[in-house]
Amino acid sequence: MSSPHNRPRTMGQQFGRRSWAEPWKIKMVEPIRMISAEERQKALEEAGYNTFLLHSDDVYIDLLTDSGTSAMSDRQWAGMMLGDEAYAGSRNFYHLESVIREYYGYRHVVPTHQGRGAEHLISRALIRPGHYVPGNMYFTTTRLHQELAGGTFVDVIVDEAHDPANLHPFKGNVDLAKLEALVKRVGPEQIPYVSLAGTVNMAGGQPVSMANVRELRGLCDRYGIRLYLDATRMVENAFFIQEREEGYDTASIAAILKEFCSYTDGAWMSAKKDNLVNIGGWLAVNDEDVFEQARNMVVVYEGLHTYGGMAGRDMEAVAIGIVESVQDDHVRSRVGQVRYLGDLLSEWEIPIVAPVGGHAIFLDAKRFYADMPQDHFPAQTLAAELYLDSGVRSMERGIASAGRDPETGRNRYPALELTRLTIPRRVYTQAHMDVIAESVKAVYDKRGQTRGLEMVYEPEYLRFFQARFARL
Ligand code: F0G
């Protein structure tokens, strides 16, 4: 197969082309290697056909997640040397707190070891048994913490989000009519908060518009309901607003981020994504009472309220990472790289979620393996095939991730059956993107001969992490 690398794909690109490039150069490298096809087969069988269970030494290009896999900058590494490892009152905490206040705009900060630590705190603080938590599509750990606190998650995302081919520019938007119908059905006092994510991971990294969050704020105010944000990839969401929403094309990413957050009462954050670090998270809130509860609970579950499970040096890296993450040229090249891979695949007519989102390409396994029943785990199968072909590691985001309904114990059948090629920030080059695209194409070309999988071991919580499968 001829490599698409440097091949002009359109006349526009051939003549007078202006490419984007990363706003950094490489100072240190980490060697990677591809093991043989026989070794890959053996490794995959030992991992029960679950890419979460592979050893990373057996992986060539690792697209499992963009979580904690970013390359830190020289500034961040220098910051690691400034760690103040005092148990209480570390100066790095105060630095982090001031940066979150400046860029996200919230009043109070509670550090946590990563995003789910913050999800745990906010869920425990606000949700009581019998509550309903509406949100713009579920995320695995977010929903689980809401359920463990006694809540029932209700999806109120726009219908377009469940259609992988729909080109709506803001497929992460909340459907306000769906939300209002829920409020009227169960009563506003049964809804502790609306759980808003920007971008929406499970929908394909799809953004929420500024107009939508503004209207949502209005609706929440009318009913006296709080609005909390999953800010994990909110910087990427800000990029799409800048690109697509009227009135924002000259606004900076930083200004858009801050305006968006200003419509919400607080946010939880997996700093392992947007914030460009390998570990960390935080909860930031405006409400005094929520802050007090969270600050008290954090000492039970995470650590003292000035470190919350992070080392001082980790908090310093997050603080520096936040400032780097909101630079326009950084976000543009980050989303641009994802889009480059998406363009290659689209050109070869490989079914992916469109429009391409901020952090990943989502292969549409339902269309990829059009004849495979969802019970045969098409997205899991596709992840396995990709690894066998080239050592590229991806992640299932379909029926295995969706888990079982806690009431009935039956499998959930999500409309989206996707395999995620998640791009780590500042880690891989354009040539890696070409290699990935060519491997997807090779797997696509032999899709007619591929058999699905059955689940042979299923853990109770978040089964996709540790489940085992066998070839049918
Ligand atoms: N919210 C969103 C939208 C996420 O994508 C994640 C993590 C979390 C919360 C939880 O944060 O991992 O720091 O505890 N997503 C990772 C992923 C695991 O691969 O998409 P965490």
GROMACS .gro file of N, CA, C and O in nm, residues 58-114:
model
  228
   58ASP      N    1   0.416  -0.482   2.496
   58ASP     CA    2   0.373  -0.557   2.378
   58ASP      C    3   0.295  -0.470   2.279
   58ASP      O    4   0.241  -0.520   2.180
   59VAL      N    5   0.286  -0.340   2.308
   59VAL     CA    6   0.209  -0.247   2.225
   59VAL      C    7   0.305  -0.161   2.144
   59VAL      O    8   0.408  -0.117   2.195
   60TYR      N    9   0.271  -0.138   2.019
   60TYR     CA   10   0.354  -0.053   1.932
   60TYR      C   11   0.311   0.093   1.943
   60TYR      O   12   0.383   0.178   1.995
   61ILE      N   13   0.190   0.125   1.899
   61ILE     CA   14   0.138   0.262   1.913
   61ILE      C   15   0.018   0.254   2.007
   61ILE      O   16  -0.078   0.181   1.979
   62ASP      N   17   0.025   0.325   2.117
   62ASP     CA   18  -0.073   0.306   2.223
   62ASP      C   19  -0.181   0.412   2.217
   62ASP      O   20  -0.162   0.526   2.260
   63LEU      N   21  -0.298   0.372   2.166
   63LEU     CA   22  -0.411   0.464   2.155
   63LEU      C   23  -0.524   0.421   2.249
   63LEU      O   24  -0.641   0.444   2.224
   64LEU      N   25  -0.485   0.353   2.357
   64LEU     CA   26  -0.586   0.309   2.453
   64LEU      C   27  -0.659   0.430   2.509
   64LEU      O   28  -0.781   0.430   2.521
   65THR      N   29  -0.585   0.532   2.543
   65THR     CA   30  -0.646   0.648   2.608
   65THR      C   31  -0.558   0.771   2.593
   65THR      O   32  -0.438   0.760   2.568
   66ASP      N   33  -0.621   0.887   2.612
   66ASP     CA   34  -0.547   1.013   2.620
   66ASP      C   35  -0.534   1.053   2.767
   66ASP      O   36  -0.508   1.168   2.797
   67SER      N   37  -0.555   0.958   2.856
   67SER     CA   38  -0.559   0.987   2.999
   67SER      C   39  -0.427   0.956   3.066
   67SER      O   40  -0.388   0.839   3.075
   68GLY      N   41  -0.357   1.058   3.110
   68GLY     CA   42  -0.229   1.036   3.178
   68GLY      C   43  -0.117   1.000   3.082
   68GLY      O   44  -0.008   0.964   3.125
   69THR      N   45  -0.142   1.009   2.953
   69THR     CA   46  -0.044   0.966   2.854
   69THR      C   47   0.021   1.083   2.781
   69THR      O   48   0.095   1.064   2.686
   70SER      N   49  -0.006   1.205   2.825
   70SER     CA   50   0.053   1.323   2.761
   70SER      C   51   0.203   1.328   2.784
   70SER      O   52   0.253   1.279   2.884
   71ALA      N   53   0.274   1.393   2.692
   71ALA     CA   54   0.414   1.428   2.717
   71ALA      C   55   0.415   1.562   2.790
   71ALA      O   56   0.354   1.659   2.745
   72MET      N   57   0.483   1.567   2.902
   72MET     CA   58   0.494   1.695   2.974
   72MET      C   59   0.602   1.780   2.908
   72MET      O   60   0.694   1.729   2.845
   73SER      N   61   0.592   1.909   2.928
   73SER     CA   62   0.689   2.002   2.870
   73SER      C   63   0.813   2.013   2.960
   73SER      O   64   0.812   1.967   3.075
   74ASP      N   65   0.919   2.075   2.906
   74ASP     CA   66   1.037   2.099   2.990
   74ASP      C   67   1.002   2.186   3.111
   74ASP      O   68   1.056   2.167   3.220
   75ARG      N   69   0.906   2.279   3.092
   75ARG     CA   70   0.865   2.365   3.205
   75ARG      C   71   0.798   2.280   3.314
   75ARG      O   72   0.820   2.302   3.433
   76GLN      N   73   0.714   2.188   3.270
   76GLN     CA   74   0.647   2.104   3.370
   76GLN      C   75   0.747   2.017   3.445
   76GLN      O   76   0.739   2.002   3.567
   77TRP      N   77   0.844   1.960   3.371
   77TRP     CA   78   0.946   1.878   3.438
   77TRP      C   79   1.029   1.962   3.533
   77TRP      O   80   1.066   1.918   3.643
   78ALA      N   81   1.058   2.087   3.493
   78ALA     CA   82   1.131   2.176   3.583
   78ALA      C   83   1.046   2.203   3.708
   78ALA      O   84   1.098   2.204   3.820
   79GLY      N   85   0.915   2.218   3.686
   79GLY     CA   86   0.824   2.240   3.798
   79GLY      C   87   0.822   2.123   3.896
   79GLY      O   88   0.805   2.141   4.016
   80MET      N   89   0.842   2.001   3.842
   80MET     CA   90   0.844   1.882   3.928
   80MET      C   91   0.955   1.893   4.034
   80MET      O   92   0.945   1.837   4.142
   81MET      N   93   1.061   1.965   3.999
   81MET     CA   94   1.173   1.980   4.095
   81MET      C   95   1.139   2.082   4.203
   81MET      O   96   1.212   2.095   4.300
   82LEU      N   97   1.031   2.155   4.185
   82LEU     CA   98   0.992   2.256   4.282
   82LEU      C   99   0.883   2.205   4.376
   82LEU      O  100   0.815   2.282   4.442
   83GLY      N  101   0.866   2.071   4.378
   83GLY     CA  102   0.763   2.014   4.463
   83GLY      C  103   0.788   2.044   4.611
   83GLY      O  104   0.898   2.022   4.661
   84ASP      N  105   0.686   2.095   4.674
   84ASP     CA  106   0.692   2.118   4.819
   84ASP      C  107   0.611   2.005   4.881
   84ASP      O  108   0.488   2.007   4.878
   85GLU      N  109   0.683   1.905   4.933
   85GLU     CA  110   0.614   1.784   4.978
   85GLU      C  111   0.569   1.792   5.124
   85GLU      O  112   0.562   1.692   5.194
   86ALA      N  113   0.540   1.912   5.169
   86ALA     CA  114   0.483   1.927   5.304
   86ALA      C  115   0.348   1.857   5.310
   86ALA      O  116   0.272   1.861   5.213
   87TYR      N  117   0.319   1.792   5.422
   87TYR     CA  118   0.188   1.726   5.433
   87TYR      C  119   0.076   1.827   5.423
   87TYR      O  120  -0.026   1.802   5.359
   88ALA      N  121   0.096   1.943   5.486
   88ALA     CA  122  -0.011   2.043   5.490
   88ALA      C  123   0.037   2.175   5.434
   88ALA      O  124   0.150   2.218   5.460
   89GLY      N  125  -0.047   2.238   5.353
   89GLY     CA  126  -0.020   2.374   5.307
   89GLY      C  127   0.090   2.386   5.204
   89GLY      O  128   0.158   2.490   5.198
   90SER      N  129   0.110   2.285   5.121
   90SER     CA  130   0.214   2.289   5.018
   90SER      C  131   0.196   2.411   4.928
   90SER      O  132   0.086   2.443   4.884
   91ARG      N  133   0.308   2.477   4.898
   91ARG     CA  134   0.298   2.597   4.813
   91ARG      C  135   0.246   2.561   4.674
   91ARG      O  136   0.182   2.642   4.608
   92ASN      N  137   0.269   2.438   4.630
   92ASN     CA  138   0.221   2.397   4.497
   92ASN      C  139   0.068   2.393   4.494
   92ASN      O  140   0.007   2.417   4.391
   93PHE      N  141   0.006   2.361   4.608
   93PHE     CA  142  -0.139   2.365   4.613
   93PHE      C  143  -0.189   2.507   4.589
   93PHE      O  144  -0.283   2.528   4.510
   94TYR      N  145  -0.126   2.604   4.655
   94TYR     CA  146  -0.174   2.742   4.640
   94TYR      C  147  -0.151   2.793   4.498
   94TYR      O  148  -0.231   2.870   4.445
   95HIS      N  149  -0.044   2.745   4.436
   95HIS     CA  150  -0.022   2.780   4.296
   95HIS      C  151  -0.133   2.722   4.209
   95HIS      O  152  -0.194   2.791   4.127
   96LEU      N  153  -0.161   2.594   4.231
   96LEU     CA  154  -0.267   2.527   4.154
   96LEU      C  155  -0.401   2.597   4.175
   96LEU      O  156  -0.475   2.624   4.078
   97GLU      N  157  -0.431   2.628   4.299
   97GLU     CA  158  -0.558   2.694   4.330
   97GLU      C  159  -0.569   2.827   4.255
   97GLU      O  160  -0.674   2.858   4.196
   98SER      N  161  -0.461   2.902   4.252
   98SER     CA  162  -0.469   3.035   4.187
   98SER      C  163  -0.484   3.019   4.035
   98SER      O  164  -0.555   3.096   3.970
   99VAL      N  165  -0.420   2.917   3.977
   99VAL     CA  166  -0.432   2.895   3.833
   99VAL      C  167  -0.575   2.849   3.796
   99VAL      O  168  -0.632   2.895   3.697
  100ILE      N  169  -0.632   2.761   3.877
  100ILE     CA  170  -0.770   2.717   3.850
  100ILE      C  171  -0.865   2.835   3.862
  100ILE      O  172  -0.954   2.854   3.779
  101ARG      N  173  -0.845   2.917   3.963
  101ARG     CA  174  -0.930   3.037   3.978
  101ARG      C  175  -0.917   3.127   3.856
  101ARG      O  176  -1.015   3.179   3.805
  102GLU      N  177  -0.793   3.143   3.809
  102GLU     CA  178  -0.772   3.236   3.698
  102GLU      C  179  -0.830   3.182   3.567
  102GLU      O  180  -0.895   3.255   3.493
  103TYR      N  181  -0.808   3.055   3.536
  103TYR     CA  182  -0.847   3.004   3.403
  103TYR      C  183  -0.984   2.940   3.399
  103TYR      O  184  -1.049   2.940   3.294
  104TYR      N  185  -1.029   2.880   3.509
  104TYR     CA  186  -1.162   2.818   3.509
  104TYR      C  187  -1.263   2.907   3.582
  104TYR      O  188  -1.383   2.895   3.562
  105GLY      N  189  -1.212   2.991   3.671
  105GLY     CA  190  -1.297   3.093   3.732
  105GLY      C  191  -1.373   3.052   3.857
  105GLY      O  192  -1.453   3.130   3.907
  106TYR      N  193  -1.351   2.930   3.907
  106TYR     CA  194  -1.425   2.887   4.027
  106TYR      C  195  -1.355   2.935   4.153
  106TYR      O  196  -1.235   2.957   4.154
  107ARG      N  197  -1.434   2.945   4.261
  107ARG     CA  198  -1.384   3.004   4.386
  107ARG      C  199  -1.300   2.906   4.468
  107ARG      O  200  -1.194   2.940   4.516
  108HIS      N  201  -1.349   2.783   4.485
  108HIS     CA  202  -1.285   2.690   4.579
  108HIS      C  203  -1.231   2.567   4.508
  108HIS      O  204  -1.297   2.515   4.418
  109VAL      N  205  -1.116   2.519   4.552
  109VAL     CA  206  -1.052   2.405   4.486
  109VAL      C  207  -1.024   2.294   4.587
  109VAL      O  208  -0.970   2.320   4.694
  110VAL      N  209  -1.062   2.172   4.550
  110VAL     CA  210  -1.028   2.054   4.630
  110VAL      C  211  -0.950   1.959   4.541
  110VAL      O  212  -1.003   1.908   4.442
  111PRO      N  213  -0.822   1.935   4.570
  111PRO     CA  214  -0.744   1.846   4.484
  111PRO      C  215  -0.781   1.700   4.508
  111PRO      O  216  -0.820   1.663   4.618
  112THR      N  217  -0.770   1.618   4.403
  112THR     CA  218  -0.797   1.474   4.415
  112THR      C  219  -0.693   1.398   4.335
  112THR      O  220  -0.622   1.457   4.254
  113HIS      N  221  -0.687   1.266   4.357
  113HIS     CA  222  -0.580   1.191   4.288
  113HIS      C  223  -0.604   1.184   4.138
  113HIS      O  224  -0.511   1.179   4.060
  114GLN      N  225  -0.731   1.180   4.094
  114GLN     CA  226  -0.764   1.189   3.952
  114GLN      C  227  -0.913   1.219   3.941
  114GLN      O  228  -0.978   1.248   4.041
   0.00000   0.00000   0.00000
